[in-house]
XYZ file of C-alpha atoms in Angstrom:
380
model
C 128.834 80.297 130.897
C 129.883 83.912 131.397
C 132.077 83.873 128.300
C 129.269 82.370 126.231
C 126.875 85.083 127.438
C 129.363 87.852 126.639
C 130.005 86.351 123.205
C 126.269 86.201 122.513
C 125.716 89.812 123.549
C 128.683 90.935 121.453
C 127.364 89.063 118.410
C 123.904 90.606 118.876
C 125.344 94.125 118.980
C 127.975 93.761 116.258
C 125.726 91.937 113.771
C 122.613 94.000 114.428
C 122.429 95.361 110.859
C 121.896 91.791 109.663
C 120.053 90.325 112.647
C 117.413 93.055 112.969
C 115.699 92.454 109.597
C 116.026 88.674 110.014
C 114.436 88.779 113.468
C 111.669 91.109 112.288
C 110.907 88.873 109.294
C 110.620 85.764 111.465
C 108.517 87.663 113.992
C 106.095 88.881 111.332
C 106.006 85.427 109.746
C 105.078 83.805 113.059
C 102.388 86.436 113.608
C 100.680 85.851 110.238
C 101.132 82.052 110.285
C 97.654 81.343 111.751
C 96.067 83.456 109.003
C 98.138 81.725 106.347
C 97.225 78.282 107.723
C 93.485 79.044 107.802
C 93.558 80.322 104.219
C 95.616 77.317 103.139
C 92.963 74.940 104.508
C 90.445 76.771 102.340
C 92.517 76.291 99.219
C 94.450 79.575 99.135
C 98.083 79.094 98.165
C 100.690 80.317 100.687
C 102.326 82.246 97.834
C 99.138 84.276 97.349
C 98.875 84.887 101.093
C 102.510 85.993 101.249
C 101.989 88.366 98.316
C 98.917 89.954 99.911
C 100.537 90.279 103.352
C 103.759 91.835 102.058
C 101.850 94.162 99.725
C 99.630 95.396 102.562
C 102.664 96.016 104.780
C 104.516 97.899 102.042
C 101.486 100.052 101.206
C 100.770 100.772 104.886
C 104.376 101.711 105.641
C 104.689 103.871 102.526
C 101.427 105.678 103.290
C 102.519 106.265 106.859
C 105.839 107.759 105.775
C 104.127 109.928 103.150
C 101.510 111.419 105.483
C 103.945 112.040 108.338
C 106.863 113.340 106.304
C 105.294 116.795 105.856
C 104.737 117.731 109.527
C 108.026 116.162 110.618
C 109.961 118.018 107.897
C 108.349 121.319 108.914
C 109.368 120.848 112.534
C 112.901 119.886 111.471
C 113.349 122.896 109.179
C 112.106 125.332 111.825
C 114.054 123.722 114.656
C 116.054 126.883 115.485
C 113.002 129.129 115.640
C 111.213 126.483 117.666
C 114.111 126.298 120.131
C 114.064 130.077 120.603
C 110.312 130.047 121.137
C 110.540 127.292 123.733
C 113.405 129.068 125.495
C 111.366 132.254 125.711
C 108.330 130.485 127.166
C 110.455 128.639 129.699
C 112.498 131.704 130.610
C 110.996 131.935 134.077
C 111.966 128.370 134.882
C 115.392 128.727 133.282
C 116.129 131.906 135.264
C 115.587 130.049 138.513
C 117.799 127.202 137.318
C 120.503 129.664 136.251
C 120.511 131.303 139.677
C 121.034 127.947 141.329
C 123.779 127.131 138.813
C 125.512 130.489 139.451
C 125.479 129.922 143.182
C 126.948 126.451 142.663
C 129.674 127.854 140.417
C 130.573 130.491 142.995
C 130.930 127.881 145.715
C 133.039 125.701 143.429
C 135.213 128.664 142.433
C 135.847 129.604 146.049
C 136.786 126.027 146.908
C 139.244 125.714 144.032
C 140.606 129.272 143.967
C 144.028 128.291 145.227
C 144.459 125.533 142.679
C 143.233 127.565 139.748
C 145.332 127.608 136.598
C 145.890 131.168 135.319
C 145.938 130.002 131.717
C 142.620 130.137 129.918
C 141.348 127.250 127.871
C 139.655 127.710 124.556
C 136.864 125.283 123.837
C 135.925 124.702 120.228
C 132.403 123.426 119.685
C 131.651 121.716 116.419
C 128.042 121.443 115.458
C 126.975 118.058 114.115
C 124.633 117.501 111.210
C 121.052 118.652 111.629
C 118.066 116.320 111.781
C 117.267 116.457 108.074
C 120.860 115.703 107.055
C 121.131 112.827 109.515
C 117.848 111.374 108.256
C 118.930 111.561 104.628
C 122.260 109.978 105.507
C 120.646 106.978 107.239
C 117.725 106.575 104.809
C 119.487 104.164 102.371
C 120.404 101.798 105.222
C 116.872 101.836 106.638
C 115.291 101.287 103.216
C 117.686 98.433 102.495
C 116.875 96.710 105.773
C 113.131 97.173 105.156
C 113.397 95.614 101.687
C 115.388 92.685 103.085
C 112.762 92.181 105.813
C 109.862 92.131 103.359
C 111.622 89.782 100.925
C 112.511 87.336 103.697
C 108.963 87.600 105.085
C 107.607 86.695 101.644
C 109.759 83.554 101.401
C 108.982 82.486 104.966
C 105.230 82.869 104.478
C 105.223 81.324 101.004
C 107.101 78.246 102.255
C 104.144 77.239 104.433
C 104.965 74.755 107.194
C 108.346 73.812 105.740
C 110.300 75.036 108.770
C 107.979 73.159 111.124
C 108.467 69.951 109.158
C 112.241 70.401 109.088
C 112.226 71.052 112.821
C 110.330 67.834 113.420
C 112.504 65.789 111.066
C 115.636 67.010 112.839
C 114.357 65.769 116.235
C 115.613 62.245 117.041
C 112.681 60.752 118.992
C 108.915 60.988 118.816
C 108.820 62.757 122.184
C 111.320 65.332 120.937
C 109.330 65.765 117.715
C 106.139 66.412 119.643
C 107.820 68.804 122.065
C 109.477 70.751 119.241
C 106.247 71.250 117.310
C 104.335 72.121 120.481
C 106.904 74.803 121.345
C 106.710 76.209 117.824
C 102.902 76.239 117.840
C 102.734 77.727 121.334
C 105.095 80.567 120.373
C 103.047 81.167 117.241
C 99.757 81.184 119.160
C 100.920 83.492 121.942
C 102.754 85.939 119.689
C 99.791 86.141 117.319
C 97.436 86.738 120.204
C 99.761 89.324 121.719
C 100.194 91.308 118.509
C 96.531 91.140 117.579
C 95.457 92.330 121.032
C 98.124 95.024 121.352
C 97.521 96.303 117.816
C 93.794 96.740 118.452
C 94.432 98.440 121.803
C 97.089 100.722 120.331
C 94.811 101.653 117.429
C 92.075 102.656 119.868
C 94.626 104.580 121.934
C 95.880 106.397 118.842
C 92.335 107.387 117.894
C 91.650 108.558 121.439
C 94.866 110.577 121.659
C 94.240 112.166 118.266
C 90.676 113.168 119.170
C 91.589 114.539 122.612
C 94.524 116.572 121.298
C 92.356 117.866 118.457
C 89.792 118.925 121.060
C 92.407 120.842 123.111
C 93.659 122.589 119.964
C 96.931 120.789 119.194
C 98.080 121.038 115.566
C 98.528 117.867 113.508
C 96.459 115.589 115.759
C 96.881 112.817 113.179
C 100.630 112.903 113.793
C 100.152 112.422 117.531
C 97.576 109.681 117.012
C 99.930 107.699 114.782
C 102.836 108.368 117.141
C 100.773 107.092 120.095
C 99.883 103.963 118.106
C 103.516 103.205 117.236
C 105.160 104.275 120.494
C 102.801 102.174 122.594
C 104.374 99.006 121.193
C 107.377 99.966 123.363
C 106.501 99.330 127.027
C 106.973 102.226 129.462
C 109.502 104.190 127.426
C 107.078 104.657 124.530
C 104.502 106.378 126.730
C 107.181 108.592 128.288
C 108.456 109.610 124.854
C 104.910 110.373 123.687
C 104.166 112.580 126.685
C 107.478 114.438 126.287
C 106.852 114.967 122.557
C 103.345 116.262 123.227
C 104.599 118.694 125.853
C 107.404 119.946 123.587
C 105.094 120.527 120.607
C 102.535 122.075 122.963
C 105.091 124.653 124.071
C 105.532 125.634 120.428
C 101.864 125.662 119.524
C 100.224 127.245 122.574
C 100.700 130.619 124.191
C 101.156 129.386 127.753
C 102.914 126.530 129.486
C 99.643 125.535 131.141
C 98.029 124.664 127.817
C 101.005 122.508 126.880
C 100.787 120.795 130.267
C 97.084 120.118 129.679
C 97.818 118.448 126.336
C 100.638 116.321 127.787
C 98.497 115.468 130.812
C 95.684 114.264 128.540
C 98.137 112.015 126.709
C 99.469 110.721 130.039
C 95.957 110.021 131.349
C 95.003 107.956 128.299
C 98.233 105.930 128.289
C 97.939 105.310 132.035
C 94.352 104.132 131.619
C 95.426 101.813 128.831
C 98.517 100.483 130.580
C 97.010 99.922 134.017
C 93.485 98.741 133.205
C 92.817 97.840 129.586
C 95.958 95.976 128.492
C 96.373 93.812 131.639
C 92.750 92.707 131.320
C 92.951 92.069 127.578
C 96.208 90.129 127.319
C 95.254 87.609 130.001
C 97.408 85.900 132.589
C 99.213 83.681 130.078
C 100.935 86.732 128.549
C 101.681 88.695 131.706
C 105.363 89.243 132.406
C 107.442 90.559 135.270
C 107.377 94.345 134.923
C 110.975 94.739 136.117
C 112.231 92.134 133.639
C 110.253 93.807 130.846
C 111.823 97.176 131.624
C 115.326 95.681 131.730
C 114.686 93.824 128.457
C 113.429 96.986 126.752
C 116.493 98.903 127.959
C 118.897 96.173 126.838
C 117.382 95.653 123.386
C 117.075 99.415 122.960
C 120.788 99.716 123.687
C 121.615 96.869 121.317
C 119.193 97.512 118.431
C 117.793 101.010 119.072
C 114.043 101.436 118.408
C 113.671 98.058 116.691
C 115.161 96.408 119.746
C 112.632 98.036 122.064
C 109.879 96.810 119.757
C 111.015 93.156 119.835
C 111.856 93.024 123.557
C 108.454 91.748 124.714
C 108.053 89.147 121.907
C 111.512 87.820 122.780
C 110.469 87.440 126.424
C 107.263 85.668 125.383
C 109.284 83.202 123.306
C 111.669 82.564 126.208
C 108.728 81.964 128.514
C 107.231 79.420 126.104
C 110.530 77.525 126.039
C 110.609 77.546 129.839
C 107.098 76.079 129.980
C 108.055 73.066 127.845
C 111.657 72.452 128.957
C 111.919 71.382 132.633
C 115.449 72.739 133.079
C 114.182 76.245 132.210
C 111.178 76.145 134.564
C 112.876 78.442 137.079
C 113.565 81.025 134.393
C 109.905 80.933 133.376
C 108.789 81.587 136.948
C 111.258 84.462 137.218
C 110.054 86.305 134.089
C 106.343 85.607 134.567
C 103.905 88.026 136.159
C 102.820 88.100 139.777
C 99.759 85.942 139.205
C 100.264 82.243 138.697
C 99.318 80.973 135.304
C 96.911 78.122 134.865
C 98.809 75.269 133.266
C 97.584 73.791 130.012
C 99.362 70.475 130.619
C 97.794 67.501 132.336
C 99.691 65.793 135.148
C 100.012 62.081 134.588
C 101.645 59.497 136.839
C 103.653 56.709 135.264
C 103.329 53.473 137.322
C 106.436 52.050 138.965
C 108.181 49.192 137.202
C 110.864 46.776 138.444
C 111.465 48.593 141.690
C 111.706 52.013 140.071
C 109.938 54.947 141.659
C 106.774 56.254 140.056
C 107.357 59.160 137.706
C 105.126 62.205 137.321
C 105.179 63.692 133.819
C 103.358 66.542 132.090
C 101.330 65.511 129.084
C 100.167 68.254 126.727
C 96.534 67.674 125.682
C 97.115 68.988 122.142
C 95.707 66.297 119.816
C 98.063 64.784 117.285
C 95.581 65.619 114.538
C 96.510 69.295 114.921
C 100.180 68.629 114.253
C 101.790 68.563 110.800
C 101.802 65.139 109.086
C 105.556 64.736 109.657
C 105.076 64.671 113.446
C 102.744 61.659 113.618
C 105.336 59.062 112.689
C 107.715 58.246 115.564
């Protein structure tokens, strides 16, 4: 078991350049599947739906990169002047820190005076590439992965319910067929609901952050609004990064540290309001997860797949929880990763009468009608 887990983690890390776009394509395909299915019932071909969805994503991503490239490039080009400005404004704080550091060095020097080596060491510091150079170096890889994601998303969406039908055909018994399609539909339903809800909430948060920072006088409020929208898809760490970015840019833009603190505090207030009140109420109990497990998952996937990993951490947990709800052997795992409130079960408890001296059996029967399942699932 331990070796299998280590092998899985190693494969996830080593093959991340291939797995990241594949995972993202499947995730986006699952999210848009309800829309594709509704349009298909109204006579719209899945190929047309796939074309529209991929085109909208490409246009949205390209527009986002175009509008944000200017401010980001300006900050990157003026990074040295910005660093000097920040150092000057934080000189009072740094002086206090330096005094503490000098006192610590003196104590350390006195403790190690007898063991000191009279020879001096020369330390050579080599500066790495700047932000612009690093971005240009990694751009071809990022663009290639994005193209692969969109192409795979197109084929997945255009294929309709083919994967569902293949999943059902591969199951040996009617009970396995029904369970497989119910798991697939439940993952699709919960992920679609999660992304729709979170996207709307994050859009409202981005608008609120942009307006508040514009009101306090921050430059490029559109940049911070978009950043708040994107970063809020990453639980906990996204809000922290947004507050830190706002404070850093505030130090550059304002004359005093207090004004920068006000801007960062406004950002923190809005994200706290969203995270503690709005999102828990909107997502419902069926999507609530253990906060500690979420944080660990975000940290692990961030270590494995960087920013993309932090983005997919929560959807991966939702998928695991769906499996645990339908597979009895994983019930304990589902309880462990679920939130503090107990979820109302969708299944109906049914008792199977005893036969030939056997004990009565209690089973869970999902009330999903067979009419809602693909045609391939009806035949045993």
